[in-house]
Short mmCIF file of C-alpha atoms in Angstrom, two decimals:
data_model
loop_
_atom_site.label_atom_id
_atom_site.label_comp_id
_atom_site.label_asym_id
_atom_site.label_seq_id
_atom_site.Cartn_x
_atom_site.Cartn_y
_atom_site.Cartn_z
CA MET A 28 -44.17 28.24 55.74
CA THR A 29 -41.15 26.93 53.89
CA GLU A 30 -41.05 23.50 52.30
CA ASN A 31 -39.25 21.38 49.79
CA MET A 32 -40.12 17.97 48.49
CA ASN A 33 -38.45 16.19 51.43
CA HIS A 34 -39.11 18.54 54.33
CA ILE A 35 -42.17 20.10 55.96
CA ASP A 36 -41.90 23.33 57.95
CA ARG A 37 -45.10 24.76 59.43
CA SER A 38 -46.07 26.84 62.44
CA ALA A 39 -49.31 27.99 64.02
CA THR A 40 -50.46 29.68 67.23
CA VAL A 41 -52.88 27.95 69.58
CA SER A 42 -56.01 30.00 70.27
CA VAL A 43 -56.86 30.87 73.89
CA SER A 44 -60.24 29.23 73.20
CA ASP A 45 -58.38 25.91 72.93
CA CYS A 46 -57.28 26.05 76.57
CA GLY A 47 -57.53 22.59 78.12
CA ARG A 48 -57.64 20.68 74.85
CA ARG A 49 -55.24 17.92 73.81
CA LEU A 50 -52.24 18.67 71.62
CA ASP A 51 -53.14 16.10 68.95
CA GLN A 52 -56.72 17.38 68.67
CA VAL A 53 -55.67 21.02 68.23
CA ALA A 54 -52.86 20.10 65.84
CA ALA A 55 -55.36 18.24 63.63
CA GLU A 56 -57.38 21.47 63.29
CA LEU A 57 -54.43 23.84 62.83
CA PHE A 58 -52.63 21.58 60.33
CA GLU A 59 -55.62 20.06 58.55
CA ASP A 60 -53.55 19.43 55.40
CA PHE A 61 -52.11 16.39 57.15
CA SER A 62 -53.83 13.28 58.49
CA ARG A 63 -54.39 12.90 62.22
CA SER A 64 -52.27 9.74 62.30
CA ARG A 65 -49.34 11.48 60.62
CA LEU A 66 -49.52 14.42 63.04
CA GLN A 67 -49.53 11.97 65.94
CA GLN A 68 -46.41 10.33 64.50
CA TRP A 69 -44.70 13.71 64.32
CA ILE A 70 -45.68 14.53 67.91
CA LYS A 71 -44.22 11.23 69.12
CA SER A 72 -41.02 11.70 67.09
CA GLY A 73 -40.57 15.30 68.29
CA GLU A 74 -40.98 16.74 64.81
CA LEU A 75 -44.12 18.57 65.99
CA ARG A 76 -43.29 20.63 69.08
CA VAL A 77 -44.95 23.00 71.54
CA ASN A 78 -42.92 26.18 72.11
CA GLY A 79 -39.90 24.22 70.93
CA GLN A 80 -40.45 21.40 73.42
CA GLN A 81 -41.47 17.82 72.72
CA GLN A 82 -44.75 16.92 74.42
CA PRO A 83 -46.98 13.80 74.48
CA THR A 84 -50.05 13.61 72.24
CA LYS A 85 -52.38 14.02 75.24
CA HIS A 86 -50.59 17.14 76.51
CA LYS A 87 -53.16 19.76 77.59
CA LEU A 88 -52.66 23.16 75.98
CA LEU A 89 -53.21 26.52 77.70
CA GLY A 90 -53.65 28.73 74.61
CA GLY A 91 -51.11 31.03 73.05
CA GLU A 92 -48.49 28.32 72.46
CA GLN A 93 -46.59 28.11 69.20
CA LEU A 94 -46.84 24.74 67.45
CA THR A 95 -44.09 24.02 64.94
CA ILE A 96 -43.58 21.19 62.49
CA ALA A 97 -40.07 20.46 61.25
CA ALA A 98 -40.48 17.04 59.68
CA GLN A 99 -38.14 15.15 57.42
CA LEU A 100 -40.21 13.00 55.09
CA LYS A 101 -39.26 9.35 54.95
CA SER A 102 -39.73 6.84 52.20
CA GLU A 103 -43.12 5.11 52.52
CA GLY A 104 -41.91 1.81 51.08
CA ASP A 105 -39.03 -0.03 49.42
CA TRP A 106 -40.61 -0.05 45.98
CA VAL A 107 -38.51 0.20 42.83
CA ALA A 108 -39.01 2.95 40.25
CA GLU A 109 -39.53 1.59 36.73
CA ASP A 110 -39.72 3.29 33.36
CA ILE A 111 -43.22 2.22 32.32
CA SER A 112 -45.17 4.36 29.85
CA LEU A 113 -48.34 6.00 31.23
CA ASN A 114 -51.09 8.03 29.59
CA ILE A 115 -51.23 11.21 31.72
CA VAL A 116 -54.45 13.13 31.12
CA TYR A 117 -53.72 16.00 33.52
CA GLU A 118 -50.93 17.02 35.87
CA ASP A 119 -50.01 19.93 38.14
CA GLU A 120 -48.03 20.34 41.37
CA GLN A 121 -50.69 18.61 43.47
CA ILE A 122 -52.35 15.88 41.40
CA MET A 123 -51.95 13.64 38.39
CA VAL A 124 -54.81 12.03 36.45
CA ILE A 125 -53.98 8.85 34.54
CA ASN A 126 -55.87 6.87 31.93
CA LYS A 127 -54.96 3.34 33.01
CA PRO A 128 -54.65 0.61 30.37
CA ALA A 129 -55.77 -2.98 30.81
CA ASN A 130 -53.33 -5.54 32.20
CA LEU A 131 -51.68 -3.10 34.61
CA VAL A 132 -51.71 -3.89 38.33
CA VAL A 133 -52.07 -0.70 40.39
CA HIS A 134 -50.14 -1.56 43.56
CA PRO A 135 -47.36 -4.07 44.30
CA ALA A 136 -48.38 -7.17 46.22
CA ALA A 137 -47.16 -10.72 46.68
CA GLY A 138 -46.27 -11.97 43.22
CA ASN A 139 -46.50 -8.48 41.70
CA ARG A 140 -43.61 -6.50 43.19
CA GLU A 141 -42.67 -4.96 39.84
CA GLY A 142 -44.36 -3.75 36.68
CA THR A 143 -47.18 -1.93 38.50
CA LEU A 144 -48.63 1.54 38.23
CA LEU A 145 -46.92 2.45 41.50
CA ASN A 146 -43.50 1.52 40.10
CA ALA A 147 -44.22 3.68 37.05
CA LEU A 148 -45.31 6.64 39.20
CA LEU A 149 -42.10 6.56 41.22
CA PHE A 150 -40.07 6.80 38.01
CA LEU A 151 -42.11 9.76 36.72
CA CYS A 152 -42.32 11.56 40.05
CA PRO A 153 -39.60 10.46 42.53
CA GLN A 154 -40.98 12.61 45.40
CA LEU A 155 -43.97 10.25 45.53
CA LYS A 156 -41.84 7.89 47.64
CA HIS A 157 -42.69 10.25 50.55
CA VAL A 158 -46.47 10.00 49.99
CA PRO A 159 -48.47 6.98 51.24
CA ARG A 160 -48.84 4.34 48.51
CA ALA A 161 -47.01 6.73 46.16
CA GLY A 162 -50.11 8.93 46.04
CA ILE A 163 -52.56 6.21 45.02
CA VAL A 164 -55.84 7.02 46.79
CA HIS A 165 -58.18 4.69 44.90
CA ARG A 166 -57.65 1.71 42.65
CA LEU A 167 -58.85 0.10 39.48
CA ASP A 168 -58.63 -3.65 39.00
CA LYS A 169 -55.80 -4.96 36.83
CA ASP A 170 -58.01 -5.36 33.77
CA THR A 171 -60.30 -2.37 34.30
CA THR A 172 -59.33 0.61 32.17
CA GLY A 173 -59.85 4.32 32.68
CA LEU A 174 -59.31 7.33 34.90
CA MET A 175 -57.50 7.44 38.23
CA VAL A 176 -56.26 10.38 40.30
CA VAL A 177 -52.92 10.34 42.11
CA ALA A 178 -51.91 12.73 44.92
CA LYS A 179 -48.43 14.21 44.45
CA THR A 180 -48.12 15.73 47.95
CA LEU A 181 -49.08 14.81 51.50
CA GLU A 182 -51.55 17.70 51.55
CA ALA A 183 -53.23 16.54 48.35
CA HIS A 184 -53.30 12.97 49.65
CA THR A 185 -55.09 14.01 52.85
CA ASP A 186 -57.61 16.09 50.90
CA LEU A 187 -58.41 13.44 48.28
CA VAL A 188 -58.79 10.69 50.89
CA ALA A 189 -61.26 12.96 52.72
CA GLN A 190 -63.21 13.60 49.50
CA LEU A 191 -63.43 9.87 48.85
CA GLN A 192 -64.60 9.23 52.41
CA GLU A 193 -67.20 11.99 52.04
CA ARG A 194 -68.29 10.39 48.73
CA SER A 195 -67.98 13.71 46.91
CA VAL A 196 -65.71 12.31 44.15
CA ASN A 197 -67.71 11.55 41.00
CA ARG A 198 -66.72 8.22 39.46
CA GLU A 199 -68.69 6.95 36.49
CA TYR A 200 -68.04 3.77 34.56
CA GLU A 201 -69.30 2.08 31.41
CA ALA A 202 -69.66 -1.66 30.98
CA VAL A 203 -71.14 -4.37 28.80
CA VAL A 204 -73.09 -6.99 30.74
CA SER A 205 -74.62 -10.34 29.83
CA GLY A 206 -78.40 -10.30 29.73
CA VAL A 207 -80.94 -7.71 28.59
CA MET A 208 -81.86 -5.18 31.25
CA THR A 209 -85.34 -3.68 31.26
CA GLY A 210 -84.12 -0.45 32.86
CA GLY A 211 -81.73 1.18 35.28
CA GLY A 212 -81.68 0.94 39.05
CA THR A 213 -79.54 0.78 42.18
CA VAL A 214 -77.83 -2.17 43.82
CA ASP A 215 -77.68 -1.55 47.56
CA GLN A 216 -76.00 -4.66 48.99
CA PRO A 217 -73.11 -4.92 51.48
CA ILE A 218 -69.81 -6.27 50.19
CA GLY A 219 -67.16 -8.19 52.11
CA ARG A 220 -64.61 -10.96 51.70
CA HIS A 221 -66.05 -14.13 50.17
CA PRO A 222 -66.62 -16.61 53.04
CA LYS A 223 -64.92 -19.49 51.21
CA GLN A 224 -62.84 -18.01 48.39
CA ARG A 225 -60.68 -15.47 50.22
CA LYS A 226 -59.29 -13.84 47.08
CA LYS A 227 -62.79 -12.85 46.00
CA MET A 228 -65.40 -10.44 47.31
CA ALA A 229 -69.12 -11.14 47.64
CA VAL A 230 -72.42 -9.75 48.83
CA VAL A 231 -72.19 -10.60 52.53
CA LYS A 232 -74.81 -9.80 55.15
CA GLY A 233 -73.49 -7.35 57.73
CA ALA A 234 -70.43 -6.36 55.65
CA LYS A 235 -69.54 -2.83 54.52
CA GLU A 236 -72.35 -0.91 52.85
CA ALA A 237 -72.06 -0.62 49.08
CA ARG A 238 -74.24 1.16 46.52
CA THR A 239 -73.98 1.15 42.74
CA HIS A 240 -76.32 3.10 40.46
CA TYR A 241 -76.72 2.02 36.85
CA LYS A 242 -78.66 3.04 33.74
CA VAL A 243 -79.13 1.49 30.33
CA LEU A 244 -77.35 3.08 27.37
CA GLN A 245 -78.13 0.46 24.71
CA ARG A 246 -79.75 -2.98 24.54
CA PHE A 247 -78.72 -5.82 22.27
CA ALA A 248 -80.13 -9.29 21.64
CA GLY A 249 -78.44 -10.81 24.68
CA HIS A 250 -76.41 -8.01 26.23
CA THR A 251 -76.72 -4.48 27.61
CA TYR A 252 -74.38 -1.50 27.46
CA ILE A 253 -74.69 0.41 30.74
CA ARG A 254 -73.34 3.40 32.65
CA LEU A 255 -72.63 3.03 36.36
CA LYS A 256 -72.00 5.48 39.16
CA LEU A 257 -70.27 4.50 42.38
CA GLU A 258 -71.63 5.87 45.63
CA THR A 259 -69.18 3.77 47.66
CA GLY A 260 -65.85 2.29 46.64
CA ARG A 261 -65.56 -1.30 47.77
CA THR A 262 -63.11 -3.75 46.21
CA HIS A 263 -64.56 -5.23 42.98
CA GLN A 264 -67.83 -3.41 43.77
CA ILE A 265 -69.27 -3.08 40.27
CA ARG A 266 -68.29 -6.62 39.29
CA VAL A 267 -69.78 -8.13 42.46
CA HIS A 268 -72.97 -6.07 42.31
CA MET A 269 -73.68 -6.77 38.64
CA ALA A 270 -73.09 -10.50 39.12
CA SER A 271 -75.36 -10.46 42.18
CA ILE A 272 -78.32 -9.26 40.10
CA LYS A 273 -77.57 -11.81 37.35
CA TYR A 274 -76.08 -9.33 34.85
CA PRO A 275 -72.37 -10.18 35.06
CA ILE A 276 -69.86 -8.11 33.15
CA VAL A 277 -68.71 -9.63 29.86
CA GLY A 278 -65.28 -11.23 30.22
CA ASP A 279 -65.32 -11.33 34.02
CA ASP A 280 -63.91 -14.78 34.75
CA ALA A 281 -63.90 -14.25 38.52
CA TYR A 282 -67.54 -13.23 38.98
CA GLY A 283 -69.24 -13.99 35.68
CA GLY A 284 -69.74 -17.69 36.26
CA ARG A 285 -70.20 -20.04 33.32
CA PHE A 286 -69.84 -18.45 29.87
CA ARG A 287 -73.34 -17.51 28.69
CA ILE A 288 -74.52 -16.79 25.18
CA HIS A 289 -78.00 -16.15 23.83
CA LYS A 290 -79.62 -18.39 21.21
CA GLY A 291 -79.15 -17.69 17.52
CA VAL A 292 -75.86 -15.85 17.96
CA SER A 293 -73.51 -15.84 14.99
CA ASP A 294 -70.21 -17.69 15.11
CA GLN A 295 -68.39 -14.38 14.69
CA LEU A 296 -70.04 -12.76 17.73
CA ARG A 297 -69.63 -15.94 19.74
CA GLU A 298 -65.90 -15.83 19.05
CA THR A 299 -65.70 -12.09 19.87
CA LEU A 300 -67.40 -12.62 23.21
CA HIS A 301 -65.45 -15.75 24.05
CA SER A 302 -62.10 -14.15 23.29
CA PHE A 303 -62.71 -10.84 25.06
CA GLY A 304 -59.72 -11.04 27.36
CA ARG A 305 -60.85 -9.00 30.36
CA GLN A 306 -63.93 -7.63 32.11
CA ALA A 307 -65.62 -5.07 29.82
CA LEU A 308 -65.44 -2.25 32.37
CA HIS A 309 -64.07 1.26 31.84
CA ALA A 310 -63.75 4.20 34.29
CA ARG A 311 -65.05 6.85 31.91
CA GLU A 312 -65.50 9.95 34.07
CA LEU A 313 -63.77 11.37 37.13
CA GLY A 314 -64.70 14.57 38.95
CA LEU A 315 -63.33 16.12 42.15
CA GLU A 316 -62.46 19.35 43.93
CA HIS A 317 -58.85 20.37 43.37
CA PRO A 318 -57.00 19.89 46.69
CA GLU A 319 -55.33 23.31 46.54
CA THR A 320 -57.78 25.61 44.73
CA GLY A 321 -61.08 23.97 45.65
CA GLU A 322 -62.14 24.24 42.00
CA TYR A 323 -64.30 21.40 40.70
CA MET A 324 -62.52 19.59 37.88
CA SER A 325 -63.63 16.67 35.75
CA TRP A 326 -62.18 14.48 33.04
CA THR A 327 -63.60 11.95 30.59
CA SER A 328 -61.95 9.07 28.76
CA ASP A 329 -63.22 7.47 25.56
CA LEU A 330 -63.90 3.75 25.58
CA PRO A 331 -60.76 1.74 24.76
CA GLN A 332 -60.58 0.10 21.37
CA ASP A 333 -61.41 -3.41 22.56
CA MET A 334 -64.70 -2.26 24.12
CA GLN A 335 -65.55 -0.20 21.03
CA GLN A 336 -65.00 -3.29 18.88
CA LEU A 337 -67.16 -5.35 21.24
CA LEU A 338 -70.01 -2.85 20.96
CA GLN A 339 -69.66 -2.76 17.19
CA ALA A 340 -69.85 -6.56 17.03
CA LEU A 341 -73.01 -6.50 19.14
CA THR A 342 -74.50 -3.77 16.96
CA ASP A 343 -73.72 -5.65 13.77
CA GLU A 344 -75.33 -8.88 15.00
#
C-alpha cells in the first residue's frame, strides 16, 4: 500500500470462498476502510479494477482475482479556507478533537457560506478538502459549546461514522434548565422535522427514534444543573427533548418558549438569566475508539465562562 494525501493505492486478492459474489460486496469487505458508496464510485469510474480491467459493480467474481484501487481524490466541495482560530484539544494523523466556542456555525449553508468551523478546518488542514464535509462527522449547534471530533482521512471518516451509527461514541453534555427536577431519567421520544415550522425539530410520532438520558447535578430555587448522555444523535435532540418534558434549556429561544422566572428572584439574577445569550448547553465529554489503533480515548472540557457565571449567579441567589 502506498498513499499520499491526494491518492489512494490499495490491492487485495479475492478469496476462492468468494466465488460467485458481486464485486462491490467483496470490495466492501476487502477495503473496509472506505464506505460502500465510495467503493462503488471507484468501480464505476474504473479506479477500482479487477485484474487490471474495469468491471461493473454487479460483476461476479471467481476467486483469486486481484482487486486494485488507484484513486485520485477529488475536492468534496467548493468551500473556502479561512484563517479562524480554533481550540484544538488533540490531534494526530487520523483525527482532530476541537473545543468549539459559542457563535460558531459548524457547516456552511445558505446564508452561512463563510466563517464556519469547516472553513477554519480547511485552512488548518488543507487535505480535508478530499474528505466528506471536511471530516465533520457530527455537529454541535451554533451556540452549543464543547467537544467535537473531526476525521482527517477517508479511513478515519468511515470508521468514525460507523462508530456513531453503532452508538459506541460516548457524548456527554451539561446544561442548565428552567424548572426544578426531582430526579434523573430518560426521554425516549422520536424526533423529526416540525410539521409547521420547517426550520425546527419536534417530537413527532413515527419519526426517527431518539433517546436522551439525564441526571441531576444540582438544584436551585427555579432551575436545575444537569448532565445528559446521548444514545442517538438527532438534530437539536437535547433541546427538543428537554423542552418536551417542560424543562427547557436556559437561553434557548427556539425551543424554550416564553421566558420563565420563578417568584422572588432578585433583579440581578433576573438580568443574568434574561441576558444569557445562548442555550446553556456544553458538550463536556467525548469518548471513542481511535480509528487506527482501536484504543479507547476520551477527552473532557470545562464549562465555558458564561455557564460558570450562570451557575454562580444561581448559587448566590
